[in-house]
Coordinates of C-alpha atoms and ligand atoms in Angstrom, one line a residue:
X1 CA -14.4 11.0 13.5
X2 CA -11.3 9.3 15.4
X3 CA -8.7 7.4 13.0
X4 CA -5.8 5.8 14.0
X5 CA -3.3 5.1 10.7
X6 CA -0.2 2.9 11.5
X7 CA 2.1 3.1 8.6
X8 CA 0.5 6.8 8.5
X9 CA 3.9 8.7 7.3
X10 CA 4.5 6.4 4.0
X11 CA 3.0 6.6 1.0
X12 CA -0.5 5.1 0.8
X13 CA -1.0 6.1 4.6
X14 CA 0.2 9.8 4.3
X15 CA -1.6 10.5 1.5
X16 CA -4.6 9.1 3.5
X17 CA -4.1 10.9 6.6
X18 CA -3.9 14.1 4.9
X19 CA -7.6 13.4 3.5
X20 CA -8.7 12.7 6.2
X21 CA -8.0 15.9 8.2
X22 CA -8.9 17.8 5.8
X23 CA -12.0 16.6 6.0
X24 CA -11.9 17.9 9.3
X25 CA -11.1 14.0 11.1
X26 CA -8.6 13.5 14.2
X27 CA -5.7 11.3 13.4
X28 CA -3.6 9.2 15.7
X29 CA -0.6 8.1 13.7
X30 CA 2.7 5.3 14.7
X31 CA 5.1 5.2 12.5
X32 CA 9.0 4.0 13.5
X33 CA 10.0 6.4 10.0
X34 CA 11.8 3.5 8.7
X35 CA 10.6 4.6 5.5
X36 CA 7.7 6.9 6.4
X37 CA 9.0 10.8 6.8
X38 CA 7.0 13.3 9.2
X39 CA 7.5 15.9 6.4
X40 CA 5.1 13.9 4.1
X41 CA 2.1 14.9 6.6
X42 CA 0.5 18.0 6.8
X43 CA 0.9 20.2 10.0
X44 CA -2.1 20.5 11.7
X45 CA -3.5 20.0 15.6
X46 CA -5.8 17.3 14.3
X47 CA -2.9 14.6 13.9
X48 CA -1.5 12.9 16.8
X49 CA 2.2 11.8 16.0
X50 CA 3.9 8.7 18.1
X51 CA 7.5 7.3 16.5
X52 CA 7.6 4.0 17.4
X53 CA 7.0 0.5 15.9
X54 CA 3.8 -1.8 15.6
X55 CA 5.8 -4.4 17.3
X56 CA 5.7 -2.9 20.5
X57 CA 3.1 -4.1 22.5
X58 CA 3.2 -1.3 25.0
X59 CA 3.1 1.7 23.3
X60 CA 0.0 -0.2 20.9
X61 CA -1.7 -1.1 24.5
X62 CA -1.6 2.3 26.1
X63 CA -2.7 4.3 22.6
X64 CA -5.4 1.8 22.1
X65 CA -6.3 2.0 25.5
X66 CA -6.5 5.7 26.0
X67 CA -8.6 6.9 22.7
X68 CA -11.8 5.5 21.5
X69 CA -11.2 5.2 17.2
X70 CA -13.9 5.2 14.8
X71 CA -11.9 4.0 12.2
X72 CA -8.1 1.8 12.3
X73 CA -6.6 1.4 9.0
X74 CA -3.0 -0.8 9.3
X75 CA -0.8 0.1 6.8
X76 CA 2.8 -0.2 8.6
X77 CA 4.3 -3.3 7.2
X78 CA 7.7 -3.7 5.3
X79 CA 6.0 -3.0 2.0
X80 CA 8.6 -4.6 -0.2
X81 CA 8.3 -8.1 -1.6
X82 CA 12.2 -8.0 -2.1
X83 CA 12.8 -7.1 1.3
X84 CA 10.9 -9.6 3.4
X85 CA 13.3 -12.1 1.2
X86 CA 16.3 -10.6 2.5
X87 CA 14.3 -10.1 5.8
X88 CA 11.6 -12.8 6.4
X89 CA 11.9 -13.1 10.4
X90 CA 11.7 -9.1 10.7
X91 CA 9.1 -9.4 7.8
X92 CA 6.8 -11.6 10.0
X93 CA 7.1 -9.6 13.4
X94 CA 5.6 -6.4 11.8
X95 CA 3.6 -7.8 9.0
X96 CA 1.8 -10.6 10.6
X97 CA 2.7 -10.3 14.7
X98 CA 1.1 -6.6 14.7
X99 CA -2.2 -7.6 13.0
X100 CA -2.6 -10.0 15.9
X101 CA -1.7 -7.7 18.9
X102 CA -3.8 -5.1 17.5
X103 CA -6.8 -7.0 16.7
X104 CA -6.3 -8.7 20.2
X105 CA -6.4 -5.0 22.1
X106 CA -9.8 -4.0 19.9
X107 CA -11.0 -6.8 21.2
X108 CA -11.2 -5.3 24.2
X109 CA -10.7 -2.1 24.1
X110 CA -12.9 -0.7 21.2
X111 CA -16.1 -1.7 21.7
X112 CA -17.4 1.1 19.4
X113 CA -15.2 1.1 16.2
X114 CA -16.9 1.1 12.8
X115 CA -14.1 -0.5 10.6
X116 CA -10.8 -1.9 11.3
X117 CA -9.4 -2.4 7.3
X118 CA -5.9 -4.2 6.8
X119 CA -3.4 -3.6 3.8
X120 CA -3.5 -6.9 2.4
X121 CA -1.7 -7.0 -1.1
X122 CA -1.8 -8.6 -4.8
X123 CA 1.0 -10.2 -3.7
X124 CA -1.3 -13.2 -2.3
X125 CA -2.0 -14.4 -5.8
X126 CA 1.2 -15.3 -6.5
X127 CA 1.9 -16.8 -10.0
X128 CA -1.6 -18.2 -10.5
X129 CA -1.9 -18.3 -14.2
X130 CA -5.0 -16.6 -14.7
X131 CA -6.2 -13.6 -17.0
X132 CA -7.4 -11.4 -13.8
X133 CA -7.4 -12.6 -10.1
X134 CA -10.4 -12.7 -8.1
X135 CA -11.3 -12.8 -4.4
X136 CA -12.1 -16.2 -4.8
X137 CA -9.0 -17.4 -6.6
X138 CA -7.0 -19.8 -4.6
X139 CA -3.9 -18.0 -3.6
X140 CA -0.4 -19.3 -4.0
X141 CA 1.9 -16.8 -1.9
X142 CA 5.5 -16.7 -3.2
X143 CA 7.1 -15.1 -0.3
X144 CA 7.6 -14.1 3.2
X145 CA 5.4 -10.9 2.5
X146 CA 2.9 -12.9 0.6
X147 CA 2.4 -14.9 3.1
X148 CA 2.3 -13.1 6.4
X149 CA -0.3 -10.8 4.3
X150 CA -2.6 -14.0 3.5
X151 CA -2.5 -14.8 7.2
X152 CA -2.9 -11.2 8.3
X153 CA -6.4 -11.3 6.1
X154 CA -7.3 -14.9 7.5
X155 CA -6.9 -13.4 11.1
X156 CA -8.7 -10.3 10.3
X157 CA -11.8 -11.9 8.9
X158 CA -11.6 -14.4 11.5
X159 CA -11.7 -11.7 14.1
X160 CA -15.1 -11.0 12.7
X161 CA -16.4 -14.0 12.2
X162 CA -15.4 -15.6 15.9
X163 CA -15.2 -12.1 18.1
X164 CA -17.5 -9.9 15.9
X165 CA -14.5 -7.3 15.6
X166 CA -15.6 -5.3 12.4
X167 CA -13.4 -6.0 9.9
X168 CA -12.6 -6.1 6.1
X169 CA -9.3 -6.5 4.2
X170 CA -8.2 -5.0 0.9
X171 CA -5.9 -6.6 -1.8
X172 CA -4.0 -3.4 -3.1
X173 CA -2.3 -4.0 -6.2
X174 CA 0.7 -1.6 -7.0
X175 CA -0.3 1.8 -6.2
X176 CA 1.5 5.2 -7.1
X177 CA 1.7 8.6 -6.6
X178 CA 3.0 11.5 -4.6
X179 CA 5.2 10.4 -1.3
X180 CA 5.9 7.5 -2.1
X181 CA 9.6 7.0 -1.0
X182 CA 12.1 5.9 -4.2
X183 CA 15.1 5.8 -1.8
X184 CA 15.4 2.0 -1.0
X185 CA 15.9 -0.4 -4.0
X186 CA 13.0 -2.1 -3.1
X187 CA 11.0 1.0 -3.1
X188 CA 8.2 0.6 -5.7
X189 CA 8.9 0.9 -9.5
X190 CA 7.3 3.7 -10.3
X191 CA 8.9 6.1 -7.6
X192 CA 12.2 4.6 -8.7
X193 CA 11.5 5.7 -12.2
X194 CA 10.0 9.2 -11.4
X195 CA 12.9 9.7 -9.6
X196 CA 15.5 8.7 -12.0
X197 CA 14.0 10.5 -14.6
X198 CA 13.9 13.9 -12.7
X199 CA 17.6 13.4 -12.1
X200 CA 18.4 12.9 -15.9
X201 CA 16.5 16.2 -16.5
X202 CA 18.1 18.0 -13.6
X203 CA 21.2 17.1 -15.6
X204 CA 22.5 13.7 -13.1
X205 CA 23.9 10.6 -14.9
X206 CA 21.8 7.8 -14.3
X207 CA 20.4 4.8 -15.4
X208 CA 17.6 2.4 -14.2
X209 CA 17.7 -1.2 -13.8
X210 CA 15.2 -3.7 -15.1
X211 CA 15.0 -6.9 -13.7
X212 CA 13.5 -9.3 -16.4
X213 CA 12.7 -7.8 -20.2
X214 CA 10.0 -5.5 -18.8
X215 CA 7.1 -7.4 -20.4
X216 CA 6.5 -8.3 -16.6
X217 CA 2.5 -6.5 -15.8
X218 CA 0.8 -5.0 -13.3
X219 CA -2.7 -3.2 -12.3
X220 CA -1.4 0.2 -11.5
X221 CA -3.6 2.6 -9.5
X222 CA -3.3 5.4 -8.8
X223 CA -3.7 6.5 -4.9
X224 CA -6.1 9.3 -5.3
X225 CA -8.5 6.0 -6.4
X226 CA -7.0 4.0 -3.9
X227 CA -8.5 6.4 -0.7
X228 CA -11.9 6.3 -2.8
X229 CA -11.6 2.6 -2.3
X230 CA -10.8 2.3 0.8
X231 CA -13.7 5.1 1.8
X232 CA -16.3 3.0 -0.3
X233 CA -15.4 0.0 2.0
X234 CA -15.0 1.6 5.2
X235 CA -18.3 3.1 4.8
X236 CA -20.5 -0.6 3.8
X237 CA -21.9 -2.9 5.6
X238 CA -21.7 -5.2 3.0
X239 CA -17.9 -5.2 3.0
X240 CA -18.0 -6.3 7.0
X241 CA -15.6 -9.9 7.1
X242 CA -14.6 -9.4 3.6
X243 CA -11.8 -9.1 1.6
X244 CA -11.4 -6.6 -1.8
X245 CA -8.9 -6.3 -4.5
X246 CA -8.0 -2.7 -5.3
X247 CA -6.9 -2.6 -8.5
X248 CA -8.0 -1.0 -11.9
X249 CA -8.5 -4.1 -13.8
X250 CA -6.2 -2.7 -16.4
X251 CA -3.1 -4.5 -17.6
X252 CA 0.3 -2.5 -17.4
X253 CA 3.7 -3.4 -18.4
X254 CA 6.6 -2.3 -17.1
X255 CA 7.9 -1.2 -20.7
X256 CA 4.7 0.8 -21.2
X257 CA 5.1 2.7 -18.0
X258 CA 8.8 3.8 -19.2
X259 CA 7.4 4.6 -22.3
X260 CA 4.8 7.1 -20.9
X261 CA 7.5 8.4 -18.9
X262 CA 10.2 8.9 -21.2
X263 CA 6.8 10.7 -23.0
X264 CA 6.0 13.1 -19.9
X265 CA 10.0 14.1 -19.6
X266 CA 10.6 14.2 -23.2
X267 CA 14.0 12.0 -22.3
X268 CA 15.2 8.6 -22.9
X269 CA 16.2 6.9 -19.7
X270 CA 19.7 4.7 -19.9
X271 CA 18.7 0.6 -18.8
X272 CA 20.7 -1.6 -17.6
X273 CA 18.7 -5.1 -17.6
X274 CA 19.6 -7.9 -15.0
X275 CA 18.0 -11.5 -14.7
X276 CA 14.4 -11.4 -12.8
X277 CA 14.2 -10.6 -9.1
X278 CA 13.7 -13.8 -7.2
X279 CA 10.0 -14.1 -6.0
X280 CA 8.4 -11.9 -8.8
X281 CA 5.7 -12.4 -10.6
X282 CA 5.1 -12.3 -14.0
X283 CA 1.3 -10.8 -14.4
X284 CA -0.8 -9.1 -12.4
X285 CA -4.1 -8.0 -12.7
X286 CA -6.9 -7.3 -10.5
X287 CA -10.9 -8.6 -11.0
X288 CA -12.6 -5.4 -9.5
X289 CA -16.2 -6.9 -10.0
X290 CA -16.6 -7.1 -6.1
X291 CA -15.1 -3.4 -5.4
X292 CA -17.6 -2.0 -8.4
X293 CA -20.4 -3.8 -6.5
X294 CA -19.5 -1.3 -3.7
X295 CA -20.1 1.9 -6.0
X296 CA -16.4 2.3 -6.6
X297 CA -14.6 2.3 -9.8
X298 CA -11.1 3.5 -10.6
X299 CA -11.4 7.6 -12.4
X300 CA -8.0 7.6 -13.5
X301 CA -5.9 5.6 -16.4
X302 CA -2.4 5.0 -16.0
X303 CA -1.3 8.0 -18.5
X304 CA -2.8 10.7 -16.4
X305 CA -2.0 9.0 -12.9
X306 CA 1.6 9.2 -14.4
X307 CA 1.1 13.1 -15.8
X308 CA -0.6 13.9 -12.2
X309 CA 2.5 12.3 -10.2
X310 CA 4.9 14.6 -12.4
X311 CA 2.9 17.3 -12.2
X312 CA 3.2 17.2 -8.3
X313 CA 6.7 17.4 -8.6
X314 CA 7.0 20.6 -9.7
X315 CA 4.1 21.9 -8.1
X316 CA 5.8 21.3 -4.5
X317 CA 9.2 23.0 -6.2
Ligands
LIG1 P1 5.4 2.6 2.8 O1 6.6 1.8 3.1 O2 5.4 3.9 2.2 O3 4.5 2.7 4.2 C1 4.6 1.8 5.2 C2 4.9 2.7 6.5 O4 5.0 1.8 7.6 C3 6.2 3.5 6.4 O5 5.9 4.8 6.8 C4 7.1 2.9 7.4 O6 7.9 3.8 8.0 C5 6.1 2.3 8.4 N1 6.6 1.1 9.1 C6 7.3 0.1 8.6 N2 7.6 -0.8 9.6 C7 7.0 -0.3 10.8 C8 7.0 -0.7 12.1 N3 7.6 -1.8 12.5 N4 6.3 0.1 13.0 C9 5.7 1.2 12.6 N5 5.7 1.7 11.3 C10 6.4 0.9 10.4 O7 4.4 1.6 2.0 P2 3.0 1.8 1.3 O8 3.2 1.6 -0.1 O9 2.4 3.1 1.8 O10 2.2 0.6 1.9 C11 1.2 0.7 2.9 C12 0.6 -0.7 3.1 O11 0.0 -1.2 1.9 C13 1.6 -1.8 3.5 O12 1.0 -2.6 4.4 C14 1.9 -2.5 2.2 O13 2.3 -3.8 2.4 C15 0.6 -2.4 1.5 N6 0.6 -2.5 0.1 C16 1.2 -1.5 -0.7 C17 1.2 -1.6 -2.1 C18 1.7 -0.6 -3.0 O14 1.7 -0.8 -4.2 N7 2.3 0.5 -2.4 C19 0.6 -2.8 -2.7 C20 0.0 -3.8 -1.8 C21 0.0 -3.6 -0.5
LIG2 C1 4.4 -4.0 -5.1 C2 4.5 -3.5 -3.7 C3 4.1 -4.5 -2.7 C4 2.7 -5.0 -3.1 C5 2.7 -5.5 -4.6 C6 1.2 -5.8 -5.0 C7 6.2 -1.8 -3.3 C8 7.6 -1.5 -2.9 N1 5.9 -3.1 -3.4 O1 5.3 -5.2 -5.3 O2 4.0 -3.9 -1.4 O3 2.3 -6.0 -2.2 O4 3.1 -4.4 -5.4 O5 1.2 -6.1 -6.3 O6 5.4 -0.9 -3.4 N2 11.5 -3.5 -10.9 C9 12.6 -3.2 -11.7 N3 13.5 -2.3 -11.3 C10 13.5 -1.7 -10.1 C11 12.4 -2.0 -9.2 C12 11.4 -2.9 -9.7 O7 12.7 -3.8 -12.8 O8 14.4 -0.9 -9.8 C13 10.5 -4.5 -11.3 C14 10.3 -5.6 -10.3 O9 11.2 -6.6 -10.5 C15 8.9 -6.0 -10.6 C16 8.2 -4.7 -11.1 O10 9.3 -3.8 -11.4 O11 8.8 -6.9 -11.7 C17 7.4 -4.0 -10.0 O12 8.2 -4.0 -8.8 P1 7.7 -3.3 -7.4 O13 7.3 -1.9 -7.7 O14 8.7 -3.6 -6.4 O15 6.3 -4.0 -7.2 P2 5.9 -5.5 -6.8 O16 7.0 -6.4 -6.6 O17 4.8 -5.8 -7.7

């Protein structure tokens, strides 16, 4: 099969790409490295490398144009909440403007793809005071990346719906693992911890900041489960025009996770607590009943998610 993967040197998109060819795929990958690195893909003549951005039209046009995909997964975006508040014009030229251009060109242009799936996130549900959030929860989107990812999802579906362009969306809520990029501070939480804490042990002075008391929770999956998701979806019928959560439906806090950490290392990590990030939300927590209806369910728990990402550490050492 044919993939295309923007956003396919980060995390979630690396980890996918490198699935995906070994399983013997071709991958076409554009990435403008702004937070992705080449060194997190595997070498191998079945990827297809271009370094530029999702906002330009032209290199889009002429890759979409010259390849027939099976499968598109979008994953470039600025990923961070944080970030598209300091950067909510930038924010909304690659999170929301690209979804549109590229939509547009496989309109067109790919007359044969099986799936086009968008990174939507959690991030949608905003502050909506509810025990877990469903598909069918009204959304309340707090910020700049909240809501170019609701209308990014509105225009995807909507492709389907009015063009017939097969798509679905997905709703991931906060994923870790290996390559995920700690080196911004609005890279996500658990990288920033992993990292911190393999400095204290390698002997650094450091300390972590925690914005709020920590009682703040999230559905943390790991992305092992995530690629099982996103395969179970990419391969249903069911799922065509549709959007998912992707999430454990387990509750997390932020104090737990440390807690397992400082567990794993055998360390206490130094805090330093400031007042709550502006935009953040308070609890988190995905209803999976529509992704279980697919076949999937999440294999692993937060604890050996967390032992597996550590592990990996020292396995690439
Ligand atoms: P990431 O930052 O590691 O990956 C995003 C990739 O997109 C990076 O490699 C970056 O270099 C690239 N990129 C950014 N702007 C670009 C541009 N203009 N043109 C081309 N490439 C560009 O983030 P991730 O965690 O892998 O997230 C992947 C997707 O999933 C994003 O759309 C994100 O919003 C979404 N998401 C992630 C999470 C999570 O917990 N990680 C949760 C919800 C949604
Ligand atoms: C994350 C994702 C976002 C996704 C959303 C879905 C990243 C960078 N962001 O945002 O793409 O849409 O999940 O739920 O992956 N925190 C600290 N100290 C730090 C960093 C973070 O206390 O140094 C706190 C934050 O204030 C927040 C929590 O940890 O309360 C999680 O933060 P973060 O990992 O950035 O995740 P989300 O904001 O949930």
């Amino acid at each position: 099969m044919n993939y295309l993967v923007t956003g396919g040197a980060g995390f979630i998109g690396s980890n996918l790409v490198n699935r995906l060819v070994t399983e013997g795929n071709h991958v076409t990958i554009i990435d403008d490295l702004s937070m992705g690195k080449k060194c997190n893909i595997r070498e191998t003549d079945k990827v297809k490398f271009f370094e530029g951005s999702v906002m330009d039209k032209n290199l889009l046009s002429s890759i979409i144009k010259a390849e027939t995909f099976d499968y598109i997964f979008h994953l470039a975006a600025v990923a961070s909440v944080a970030d598209s508040i300091e950067r909510p014009l930038e924010t909304h030229k690659v999170n929301y403007d690209s979804v549109l251009y590229l939509l547009n060109l496989c309109k067109k242009y790919q007359p044969g793809l099986k799936r086009f799936i968008f990174s939507s996130s959690s991030a949608v549900y905003g502050d909506i005071d509810l025990p877990f959030k469903s598909e069918s929860t009204p959304v309340k989107p707090l910020s700049q990346y909240a809501v170019d990812k609701y209308a990014g999802e509105r225009t995807v579906l909507n492709f389907y719906n009015l063009y017939g362009v097969p798509t679905s969306a997905v709703r991931f809520f906060n994923v870790y693992g290996p390559n995920q990029n700690p080196s911004s501070p609005y890279s996500g939480v658990v990288s920033i911890l992993t990292d911190k804490f393999q400095k204290l042990r390698d002997g650094e002075k450091t300390y972590f900041t925690l914005f709020g008391d920590g009682k703040q929770t999230r559905d943390f999956i790991f992305v092992d489960d995530v690629l099982n998701a996103l395969n179970s979806i990419a391969i249903s019928s069911k799922s065509l025009g549709e959007v998912y959560n992707v999430g454990t439906g387990t509750v997390t806090s932020l104090n737990q996770i440390i807690k397992i950490l400082s567990g794993i290392y055998s360390i206490e990590l130094p805090i330093v607590q400031k007042s709550v990030r502006k935009g953040d939300i308070r609890q988190s927590v995905a209803s999976k009943e529509k992704l279980t209806s697919l076949g999937f369910d999440a294999t692993y728990t937060v604890n050996e998610g967390l032992n597996k990402l550590v592990r990996s550490f020292h396995e690439r050492k």
